[in-house]
Amino acid sequence: MRGLVPRLPRQTWLILSGDAVSALGTGMTLPFFLVYLHRMRDIDLALAGPIFSMIAVAGLIGNPLGGLLSDRFGARQTSVAGLVTVAAGTTGLAVIQSAWQGFLAAGVYGLGIAITAPAFQVLLGGSVPAELRAQAFAVRQATVNVGHSAGGLVAAFVVSFSSLRSFVILYLLDAVTFLIFAMLIARFTHNPPQIQKTPITSVAGGYREVVSNRMLRRVWVLVVAVVVCGFAAYYTAYPIYATEVGGLDAGGLRFTFIVQTCMIVVAQLIVLRLMTGRRRTRGFALCAVLMAAAWATVLVTPLLGDGGIALTGFTIALTLFAIGDAFLAPTIPPIINDLADDSNRGRYNGAYTLAWTSGYVIGPGLAGMALGAGYGSVLFMVLVGVLVLVAGQAIRLERFLPPSVNGVSAETTPTEAIKVAQGGGSHDG
């Protein structure tokens, strides 16, 4: 195990530790969000669902804003401001009394999360040399999953559906975890070096340079597709299809989630070792292929039988999904950060996190409409097809990415790499 864990700078481990603590808090509260609103605060489900969606909607503003502020004021200051905002939103959720207060608190919470995300990406990516970025992002994926899982276990012992106080305690503890993370960043980290300060004009003007990068646009579209067809489907379509069509009971569904969580923690470090010195685009393609294989398995499992056969099939599906998930962290975030330079890294990461937010806004709506109309099997066939197309396009990116950005060599000089990343040069398609 010691050989699988990469050697990272002390500051990087400090950042990762704070992130794991905040993930612990999120793992305690987010799985119980709708239950808390409906059963503890007597908010109708017709309103509780949109309140939950408000977190993602706020990200449509917060992600580009966080990236812009990171370039202007620094990733450390922006991260601290975002984390304090998250803590304020979480505290608000602990004391809400009505639906409108829920919308307001969820909006503040989502805005803080969205502002923090790109700033944190810059802070983490800048805490290590460029050749260690893949390792840092991969370890972060593993620590966050551990934090979420541990938070769920803590919540299972603390929460009581007959006690409002138990939920209030959880949300206040969650707020404390974000404040702890903010304190660690404020006191013990420093901003990555910046070549220049970027004047604030407007979000659109500040992002004109980023949007003009054709390579970033290609990657952005592929990331949105993976989030819609992979991660959003995992949280929305899979549980409904596995239980209603596949006949899986609540215990079986919970078992598949546990296997998935354990598998990704282990697979993340192994995949990181396998990806060292290999093309990041191939890893991204493999991520899409494995997710497609997972949904194909989900699609076939109900045809094979129920009971133990169904449990085995769905467990295999989520195992494949977990391994595919493990290939994402050491591939796309390093590509995004290597395409950028120090003066625009915040906006590049803002665009990347916006792709995730957009996927989570689009994906659940599409899944809900398809499942509600009785087209669950068609939905999973479409998911498989789109993910296979994503894999093909990921391989095609190799024609345009400089080898140094793709993680395989230093054949392209830094000047050439920046030129290509900005949309010029012979690599532009």
CSV table of C-alpha atoms in Angstrom, one decimal:
chain,number,residue,atom,x,y,z
A,1,MET,CA,0.0,0.0,0.0
A,2,ARG,CA,2.9,2.3,0.8
A,3,GLY,CA,4.2,1.8,-2.7
A,4,LEU,CA,0.9,2.8,-4.2
A,5,VAL,CA,0.6,6.1,-2.3
A,6,PRO,CA,2.6,8.8,-4.2
A,7,ARG,CA,5.1,11.1,-2.5
A,8,LEU,CA,3.5,14.6,-2.5
A,9,PRO,CA,4.6,17.8,-0.8
A,10,ARG,CA,3.6,18.6,2.7
A,11,GLN,CA,1.3,21.4,1.7
A,12,THR,CA,-0.5,19.1,-0.8
A,13,TRP,CA,-1.2,16.6,2.0
A,14,LEU,CA,-2.4,19.5,4.2
A,15,ILE,CA,-4.9,20.6,1.5
A,16,LEU,CA,-6.0,17.1,0.9
A,17,SER,CA,-6.6,16.5,4.6
A,18,GLY,CA,-8.8,19.6,4.9
A,19,ASP,CA,-10.7,18.5,1.8
A,20,ALA,CA,-11.3,15.1,3.4
A,21,VAL,CA,-12.6,16.7,6.6
A,22,SER,CA,-15.1,18.7,4.6
A,23,ALA,CA,-16.1,15.6,2.6
A,24,LEU,CA,-16.8,13.9,5.9
A,25,GLY,CA,-19.3,16.6,6.7
A,26,THR,CA,-20.9,16.4,3.3
A,27,GLY,CA,-21.2,12.7,3.6
A,28,MET,CA,-23.1,13.2,6.8
A,29,THR,CA,-25.7,15.5,5.4
A,30,LEU,CA,-26.3,15.3,1.6
A,31,PRO,CA,-27.7,11.7,1.5
A,32,PHE,CA,-30.4,12.8,4.0
A,33,PHE,CA,-31.2,16.2,2.4
A,34,LEU,CA,-34.6,15.3,1.0
A,35,VAL,CA,-35.6,13.3,4.1
A,36,TYR,CA,-34.6,16.2,6.3
A,37,LEU,CA,-36.6,18.8,4.3
A,38,HIS,CA,-39.7,16.6,4.0
A,39,ARG,CA,-39.9,14.7,7.3
A,40,MET,CA,-38.2,17.1,9.7
A,41,ARG,CA,-39.2,20.5,8.2
A,42,ASP,CA,-42.6,19.4,6.7
A,43,ILE,CA,-41.7,20.8,3.3
A,44,ASP,CA,-43.6,19.1,0.5
A,45,LEU,CA,-41.6,16.8,-1.8
A,46,ALA,CA,-42.8,18.9,-4.8
A,47,LEU,CA,-40.7,21.8,-3.3
A,48,ALA,CA,-38.0,19.7,-1.6
A,49,GLY,CA,-36.8,18.4,-5.0
A,50,PRO,CA,-36.3,21.9,-6.5
A,51,ILE,CA,-34.6,23.1,-3.3
A,52,PHE,CA,-32.1,20.3,-3.8
A,53,SER,CA,-31.7,21.3,-7.4
A,54,MET,CA,-31.0,24.9,-6.3
A,55,ILE,CA,-27.5,23.7,-5.2
A,56,ALA,CA,-26.6,22.8,-8.8
A,57,VAL,CA,-28.4,25.9,-10.3
A,58,ALA,CA,-26.3,28.2,-8.1
A,59,GLY,CA,-23.2,26.5,-9.5
A,60,LEU,CA,-24.0,27.9,-13.0
A,61,ILE,CA,-23.1,31.3,-11.5
A,62,GLY,CA,-20.6,30.2,-8.9
A,63,ASN,CA,-18.2,28.1,-11.1
A,64,PRO,CA,-17.2,30.8,-13.6
A,65,LEU,CA,-17.2,33.4,-10.8
A,66,GLY,CA,-14.9,31.3,-8.6
A,67,GLY,CA,-12.5,30.8,-11.5
A,68,LEU,CA,-12.5,34.5,-12.3
A,69,LEU,CA,-11.9,35.5,-8.7
A,70,SER,CA,-9.1,33.0,-8.4
A,71,ASP,CA,-7.2,34.6,-11.2
A,72,ARG,CA,-7.8,38.1,-9.9
A,73,PHE,CA,-7.4,37.7,-6.1
A,74,GLY,CA,-5.7,34.3,-5.8
A,75,ALA,CA,-6.9,30.7,-5.2
A,76,ARG,CA,-6.2,30.8,-1.5
A,77,GLN,CA,-8.4,33.8,-0.8
A,78,THR,CA,-11.2,32.6,-3.1
A,79,SER,CA,-11.2,29.1,-1.5
A,80,VAL,CA,-11.5,30.6,2.0
A,81,ALA,CA,-14.3,32.9,0.9
A,82,GLY,CA,-16.1,30.1,-0.8
A,83,LEU,CA,-15.8,27.7,2.2
A,84,VAL,CA,-17.1,30.4,4.6
A,85,THR,CA,-20.1,30.9,2.3
A,86,VAL,CA,-20.7,27.1,2.3
A,87,ALA,CA,-20.6,27.1,6.1
A,88,ALA,CA,-23.1,29.9,6.2
A,89,GLY,CA,-25.5,28.0,3.8
A,90,THR,CA,-25.1,24.8,5.9
A,91,THR,CA,-25.9,26.7,9.1
A,92,GLY,CA,-28.9,28.2,7.3
A,93,LEU,CA,-30.2,24.8,6.4
A,94,ALA,CA,-29.9,23.7,10.0
A,95,VAL,CA,-32.4,26.4,11.1
A,96,ILE,CA,-34.8,26.8,8.2
A,97,GLN,CA,-38.6,26.9,9.0
A,98,SER,CA,-40.1,27.2,5.5
A,99,ALA,CA,-39.6,26.4,1.8
A,100,TRP,CA,-38.4,29.9,0.8
A,101,GLN,CA,-35.8,29.8,3.6
A,102,GLY,CA,-34.7,26.4,2.2
A,103,PHE,CA,-34.3,27.8,-1.3
A,104,LEU,CA,-32.2,30.7,0.1
A,105,ALA,CA,-30.0,28.5,2.3
A,106,ALA,CA,-29.5,25.9,-0.5
A,107,GLY,CA,-28.6,28.7,-3.0
A,108,VAL,CA,-26.0,30.1,-0.6
A,109,TYR,CA,-24.6,26.6,0.0
A,110,GLY,CA,-24.5,25.8,-3.7
A,111,LEU,CA,-22.9,29.2,-4.5
A,112,GLY,CA,-20.2,28.6,-1.9
A,113,ILE,CA,-19.5,25.0,-3.2
A,114,ALA,CA,-19.3,26.3,-6.8
A,115,ILE,CA,-16.9,29.2,-6.0
A,116,THR,CA,-14.7,26.9,-4.0
A,117,ALA,CA,-14.4,24.2,-6.6
A,118,PRO,CA,-12.3,25.9,-9.3
A,119,ALA,CA,-10.2,27.7,-6.7
A,120,PHE,CA,-9.5,24.5,-4.9
A,121,GLN,CA,-8.5,22.9,-8.3
A,122,VAL,CA,-6.0,25.7,-8.8
A,123,LEU,CA,-4.7,25.5,-5.2
A,124,LEU,CA,-4.2,21.7,-5.4
A,125,GLY,CA,-2.7,21.8,-8.9
A,126,GLY,CA,-0.3,24.6,-8.0
A,127,SER,CA,0.9,22.9,-4.8
A,128,VAL,CA,2.8,20.2,-6.8
A,129,PRO,CA,5.1,20.3,-9.8
A,130,ALA,CA,3.4,19.7,-13.1
A,131,GLU,CA,4.5,16.1,-13.4
A,132,LEU,CA,2.8,15.3,-10.0
A,133,ARG,CA,-0.6,16.9,-10.9
A,134,ALA,CA,-2.2,13.6,-11.9
A,135,GLN,CA,-1.1,12.0,-8.7
A,136,ALA,CA,-2.5,14.8,-6.6
A,137,PHE,CA,-5.9,14.8,-8.3
A,138,ALA,CA,-6.1,11.0,-8.1
A,139,VAL,CA,-5.3,10.9,-4.4
A,140,ARG,CA,-7.9,13.7,-3.9
A,141,GLN,CA,-10.5,11.5,-5.5
A,142,ALA,CA,-9.7,8.6,-3.1
A,143,THR,CA,-9.6,10.8,0.0
A,144,VAL,CA,-12.9,12.4,-0.9
A,145,ASN,CA,-14.6,9.0,-1.3
A,146,VAL,CA,-13.2,7.9,2.1
A,147,GLY,CA,-14.6,11.1,3.6
A,148,HIS,CA,-18.0,10.7,2.1
A,149,SER,CA,-18.2,7.1,3.2
A,150,ALA,CA,-17.0,7.8,6.7
A,151,GLY,CA,-19.6,10.7,6.9
A,152,GLY,CA,-22.4,8.3,5.9
A,153,LEU,CA,-21.4,5.9,8.7
A,154,VAL,CA,-21.3,8.7,11.3
A,155,ALA,CA,-24.7,9.9,10.2
A,156,ALA,CA,-26.1,6.4,10.5
A,157,PHE,CA,-25.3,6.4,14.2
A,158,VAL,CA,-26.3,10.0,14.9
A,159,VAL,CA,-29.5,10.5,12.8
A,160,SER,CA,-32.9,9.5,14.2
A,161,PHE,CA,-36.1,10.1,12.1
A,162,SER,CA,-37.9,11.0,15.4
A,163,SER,CA,-35.4,13.7,16.4
A,164,LEU,CA,-35.1,17.0,14.7
A,165,ARG,CA,-32.2,17.8,17.0
A,166,SER,CA,-30.1,15.0,15.5
A,167,PHE,CA,-30.4,16.5,12.0
A,168,VAL,CA,-29.6,20.0,13.3
A,169,ILE,CA,-26.5,18.7,15.0
A,170,LEU,CA,-25.4,17.0,11.7
A,171,TYR,CA,-25.8,20.2,9.7
A,172,LEU,CA,-23.9,22.3,12.3
A,173,LEU,CA,-21.1,19.7,12.3
A,174,ASP,CA,-21.0,20.0,8.6
A,175,ALA,CA,-20.6,23.8,8.8
A,176,VAL,CA,-17.7,23.3,11.3
A,177,THR,CA,-15.9,21.0,8.9
A,178,PHE,CA,-16.0,23.7,6.2
A,179,LEU,CA,-14.7,26.3,8.6
A,180,ILE,CA,-11.9,24.0,9.7
A,181,PHE,CA,-10.9,23.6,6.0
A,182,ALA,CA,-11.0,27.3,5.5
A,183,MET,CA,-8.8,27.9,8.5
A,184,LEU,CA,-6.2,25.3,7.3
A,185,ILE,CA,-6.1,27.0,3.9
A,186,ALA,CA,-5.9,30.5,5.3
A,187,ARG,CA,-3.1,29.8,7.8
A,188,PHE,CA,-0.9,27.1,6.2
A,189,THR,CA,-1.1,27.5,2.4
A,190,HIS,CA,0.0,30.1,-0.2
A,191,ASN,CA,-1.2,31.0,-3.6
A,192,PRO,CA,0.4,29.3,-6.7
A,193,PRO,CA,2.7,31.8,-8.4
A,194,GLN,CA,0.9,34.1,-10.9
A,195,ILE,CA,2.4,35.7,-13.9
A,196,GLN,CA,0.0,38.6,-13.9
A,197,LYS,CA,-3.2,39.8,-12.2
A,198,THR,CA,-6.2,39.6,-14.4
A,199,PRO,CA,-8.4,42.7,-14.2
A,200,ILE,CA,-12.1,42.1,-13.6
A,201,THR,CA,-14.3,43.4,-16.4
A,202,SER,CA,-17.2,41.0,-16.6
A,203,VAL,CA,-17.6,37.2,-16.4
A,204,ALA,CA,-18.2,37.1,-20.1
A,205,GLY,CA,-15.2,39.3,-20.9
A,206,GLY,CA,-13.0,37.5,-18.4
A,207,TYR,CA,-13.8,34.2,-20.1
A,208,ARG,CA,-13.4,35.3,-23.7
A,209,GLU,CA,-9.8,34.0,-23.8
A,210,VAL,CA,-10.8,30.7,-22.3
A,211,VAL,CA,-13.8,30.1,-24.5
A,212,SER,CA,-11.7,30.8,-27.6
A,213,ASN,CA,-9.6,27.7,-26.9
A,214,ARG,CA,-11.0,25.1,-29.2
A,215,MET,CA,-9.2,22.3,-27.4
A,216,LEU,CA,-10.8,23.2,-24.1
A,217,ARG,CA,-14.2,23.4,-25.8
A,218,ARG,CA,-13.7,19.8,-27.1
A,219,VAL,CA,-12.7,18.5,-23.7
A,220,TRP,CA,-15.6,20.5,-22.0
A,221,VAL,CA,-18.3,18.8,-24.2
A,222,LEU,CA,-16.9,15.3,-23.5
A,223,VAL,CA,-16.8,16.0,-19.7
A,224,VAL,CA,-20.5,17.2,-19.8
A,225,ALA,CA,-21.4,14.0,-21.7
A,226,VAL,CA,-19.6,11.8,-19.1
A,227,VAL,CA,-21.3,13.6,-16.2
A,228,VAL,CA,-24.7,13.3,-17.8
A,229,CYS,CA,-24.4,9.7,-19.0
A,230,GLY,CA,-22.2,8.5,-16.1
A,231,PHE,CA,-22.3,10.2,-12.8
A,232,ALA,CA,-25.8,11.8,-13.0
A,233,ALA,CA,-27.2,8.5,-14.2
A,234,TYR,CA,-25.5,6.7,-11.3
A,235,TYR,CA,-27.2,8.9,-8.7
A,236,THR,CA,-30.7,9.1,-10.4
A,237,ALA,CA,-31.4,6.4,-13.0
A,238,TYR,CA,-29.5,3.5,-11.6
A,239,PRO,CA,-31.2,3.3,-8.2
A,240,ILE,CA,-34.7,3.5,-9.7
A,241,TYR,CA,-34.0,1.0,-12.5
A,242,ALA,CA,-32.2,-1.5,-10.3
A,243,THR,CA,-35.1,-1.6,-7.8
A,244,GLU,CA,-38.2,-1.2,-10.0
A,245,VAL,CA,-37.0,-3.1,-13.1
A,246,GLY,CA,-34.2,-5.3,-11.6
A,247,GLY,CA,-36.1,-6.2,-8.5
A,248,LEU,CA,-33.3,-5.2,-6.1
A,249,ASP,CA,-34.4,-4.5,-2.5
A,250,ALA,CA,-33.1,-1.7,-0.4
A,251,GLY,CA,-30.5,-3.9,1.3
A,252,GLY,CA,-29.2,-5.1,-2.1
A,253,LEU,CA,-29.1,-1.6,-3.4
A,254,ARG,CA,-27.1,-0.4,-0.4
A,255,PHE,CA,-24.7,-3.4,-0.8
A,256,THR,CA,-23.9,-2.4,-4.4
A,257,PHE,CA,-23.2,1.2,-3.3
A,258,ILE,CA,-20.9,0.0,-0.6
A,259,VAL,CA,-19.0,-2.2,-3.0
A,260,GLN,CA,-18.7,0.7,-5.4
A,261,THR,CA,-17.3,3.0,-2.8
A,262,CYS,CA,-14.8,0.5,-1.5
A,263,MET,CA,-13.7,-0.4,-5.0
A,264,ILE,CA,-13.0,3.2,-6.1
A,265,VAL,CA,-10.8,3.9,-3.1
A,266,VAL,CA,-8.7,0.8,-3.9
A,267,ALA,CA,-8.8,1.2,-7.7
A,268,GLN,CA,-7.8,4.9,-7.6
A,269,LEU,CA,-4.3,4.2,-6.4
A,270,ILE,CA,-3.8,1.2,-8.7
A,271,VAL,CA,-5.1,3.1,-11.7
A,272,LEU,CA,-2.8,6.0,-10.8
A,273,ARG,CA,0.2,3.7,-11.0
A,274,LEU,CA,-1.0,2.2,-14.3
A,275,MET,CA,-1.5,5.6,-15.8
A,276,THR,CA,2.0,6.9,-15.0
A,277,GLY,CA,3.7,7.7,-18.3
A,278,ARG,CA,0.7,6.7,-20.4
A,279,ARG,CA,-1.6,8.9,-22.5
A,280,ARG,CA,-4.2,10.7,-20.5
A,281,THR,CA,-6.6,10.6,-23.4
A,282,ARG,CA,-6.5,6.7,-23.4
A,283,GLY,CA,-7.3,6.8,-19.7
A,284,PHE,CA,-10.3,9.1,-20.3
A,285,ALA,CA,-11.5,6.8,-23.1
A,286,LEU,CA,-11.2,3.8,-20.8
A,287,CYS,CA,-13.2,5.7,-18.2
A,288,ALA,CA,-16.1,6.1,-20.8
A,289,VAL,CA,-15.8,2.5,-22.0
A,290,LEU,CA,-16.0,1.0,-18.5
A,291,MET,CA,-19.0,3.2,-17.6
A,292,ALA,CA,-20.6,2.0,-20.8
A,293,ALA,CA,-19.9,-1.6,-19.9
A,294,ALA,CA,-21.4,-0.9,-16.4
A,295,TRP,CA,-24.7,0.4,-17.9
A,296,ALA,CA,-24.8,-2.5,-20.4
A,297,THR,CA,-24.5,-4.9,-17.5
A,298,VAL,CA,-27.4,-3.0,-15.7
A,299,LEU,CA,-29.4,-3.3,-18.9
A,300,VAL,CA,-28.9,-7.1,-19.2
A,301,THR,CA,-29.1,-8.1,-15.5
A,302,PRO,CA,-33.0,-8.0,-15.2
A,303,LEU,CA,-33.2,-10.4,-18.1
A,304,LEU,CA,-31.1,-13.0,-16.3
A,305,GLY,CA,-33.2,-13.4,-13.2
A,306,ASP,CA,-33.8,-12.0,-9.7
A,307,GLY,CA,-32.5,-12.6,-6.2
A,308,GLY,CA,-28.9,-13.5,-6.0
A,309,ILE,CA,-28.4,-13.3,-9.8
A,310,ALA,CA,-29.7,-9.7,-9.8
A,311,LEU,CA,-27.5,-8.7,-6.9
A,312,THR,CA,-24.4,-10.2,-8.6
A,313,GLY,CA,-25.2,-8.5,-11.8
A,314,PHE,CA,-25.7,-5.1,-10.3
A,315,THR,CA,-22.6,-5.5,-8.1
A,316,ILE,CA,-20.5,-6.3,-11.2
A,317,ALA,CA,-22.0,-3.2,-12.9
A,318,LEU,CA,-21.0,-0.8,-10.1
A,319,THR,CA,-17.6,-2.4,-9.8
A,320,LEU,CA,-17.0,-1.6,-13.5
A,321,PHE,CA,-18.4,1.9,-12.9
A,322,ALA,CA,-16.0,2.4,-9.9
A,323,ILE,CA,-13.0,1.4,-12.0
A,324,GLY,CA,-14.1,3.7,-14.8
A,325,ASP,CA,-14.5,6.5,-12.3
A,326,ALA,CA,-10.9,5.9,-11.1
A,327,PHE,CA,-9.6,6.8,-14.5
A,328,LEU,CA,-11.1,10.3,-14.6
A,329,ALA,CA,-9.1,12.0,-11.8
A,330,PRO,CA,-5.6,11.4,-13.2
A,331,THR,CA,-6.6,12.3,-16.7
A,332,ILE,CA,-8.9,15.3,-17.3
A,333,PRO,CA,-8.0,17.6,-14.4
A,334,PRO,CA,-4.2,17.5,-15.2
A,335,ILE,CA,-5.1,18.1,-18.9
A,336,ILE,CA,-7.1,21.2,-18.0
A,337,ASN,CA,-4.3,22.6,-15.7
A,338,ASP,CA,-1.6,21.9,-18.3
A,339,LEU,CA,-3.6,23.6,-21.0
A,340,ALA,CA,-3.8,26.7,-18.9
A,341,ASP,CA,-1.0,29.0,-17.8
A,342,ASP,CA,-0.6,30.7,-14.4
A,343,SER,CA,-2.5,33.8,-15.4
A,344,ASN,CA,-5.7,32.0,-16.5
A,345,ARG,CA,-5.7,28.8,-14.5
A,346,GLY,CA,-8.6,29.8,-12.4
A,347,ARG,CA,-10.8,30.4,-15.4
A,348,TYR,CA,-9.8,27.2,-17.0
A,349,ASN,CA,-10.8,25.3,-13.8
A,350,GLY,CA,-13.9,27.4,-13.6
A,351,ALA,CA,-14.9,26.2,-17.0
A,352,TYR,CA,-14.1,22.6,-16.1
A,353,THR,CA,-16.2,22.6,-12.9
A,354,LEU,CA,-19.0,24.3,-14.8
A,355,ALA,CA,-19.0,21.2,-17.1
A,356,TRP,CA,-19.8,19.1,-14.0
A,357,THR,CA,-22.5,21.5,-12.8
A,358,SER,CA,-24.1,21.6,-16.3
A,359,GLY,CA,-24.1,17.8,-16.4
A,360,TYR,CA,-25.8,17.5,-13.1
A,361,VAL,CA,-28.4,20.1,-14.1
A,362,ILE,CA,-29.1,18.3,-17.4
A,363,GLY,CA,-28.7,14.6,-16.4
A,364,PRO,CA,-31.3,14.2,-13.6
A,365,GLY,CA,-34.0,15.9,-15.7
A,366,LEU,CA,-33.4,13.7,-18.7
A,367,ALA,CA,-33.3,10.5,-16.6
A,368,GLY,CA,-36.5,11.5,-14.8
A,369,MET,CA,-38.4,12.1,-18.0
A,370,ALA,CA,-37.3,8.8,-19.5
A,371,LEU,CA,-38.0,6.7,-16.4
A,372,GLY,CA,-41.3,8.5,-15.8
A,373,ALA,CA,-42.4,7.6,-19.4
A,374,GLY,CA,-41.4,4.0,-18.9
A,375,TYR,CA,-38.3,4.1,-21.2
A,376,GLY,CA,-35.7,3.0,-18.7
A,377,SER,CA,-34.2,0.4,-21.0
A,378,VAL,CA,-34.1,2.8,-23.8
A,379,LEU,CA,-32.4,5.4,-21.5
A,380,PHE,CA,-29.6,3.0,-20.6
A,381,MET,CA,-29.1,2.0,-24.3
A,382,VAL,CA,-28.7,5.6,-25.1
A,383,LEU,CA,-26.2,6.1,-22.2
A,384,VAL,CA,-24.1,3.2,-23.5
A,385,GLY,CA,-24.1,4.6,-27.0
A,386,VAL,CA,-23.1,8.1,-26.0
A,387,LEU,CA,-20.3,6.9,-23.7
A,388,VAL,CA,-18.9,4.7,-26.5
A,389,LEU,CA,-18.9,7.8,-28.8
A,390,VAL,CA,-17.1,9.8,-26.0
A,391,ALA,CA,-14.4,7.1,-25.9
A,392,GLY,CA,-13.9,7.5,-29.6
A,393,GLN,CA,-13.6,11.2,-29.4
A,394,ALA,CA,-11.2,11.0,-26.5
A,395,ILE,CA,-8.9,8.9,-28.7
A,396,ARG,CA,-9.3,11.5,-31.4
A,397,LEU,CA,-8.1,14.2,-29.1
A,398,GLU,CA,-4.6,12.7,-29.3
A,399,ARG,CA,-4.2,14.3,-32.8
A,400,PHE,CA,-4.5,17.8,-31.3
A,401,LEU,CA,-3.1,17.6,-27.7
A,402,PRO,CA,0.7,18.3,-27.3
A,403,PRO,CA,2.3,15.1,-25.9
A,404,SER,CA,3.4,17.0,-22.8
A,405,VAL,CA,-0.2,17.9,-22.0
A,406,ASN,CA,-1.2,14.3,-22.7
A,407,GLY,CA,1.2,13.2,-20.0
A,408,VAL,CA,3.5,11.0,-22.1
A,409,SER,CA,6.7,13.0,-23.0
A,410,ALA,CA,8.3,16.4,-23.2
A,411,GLU,CA,8.4,16.4,-27.0
A,412,THR,CA,6.7,19.8,-27.2
A,413,THR,CA,8.5,22.8,-25.7
A,414,PRO,CA,6.6,24.8,-23.1
A,415,THR,CA,6.2,27.7,-25.6
A,416,GLU,CA,4.7,25.4,-28.2
A,417,ALA,CA,2.4,23.8,-25.7
A,418,ILE,CA,1.0,27.2,-24.6
A,419,LYS,CA,0.6,28.2,-28.2
A,420,VAL,CA,-1.4,25.1,-29.0
A,421,ALA,CA,-3.4,25.3,-25.8
A,422,GLN,CA,-4.5,28.8,-26.8
A,423,GLY,CA,-5.8,27.6,-30.1
A,424,GLY,CA,-2.9,28.3,-32.5
A,425,GLY,CA,-0.1,26.3,-34.1
A,426,SER,CA,-0.1,23.3,-36.3
A,427,HIS,CA,-1.9,21.1,-33.8
A,428,ASP,CA,-5.2,23.1,-34.1
A,429,GLY,CA,-7.8,21.0,-35.9
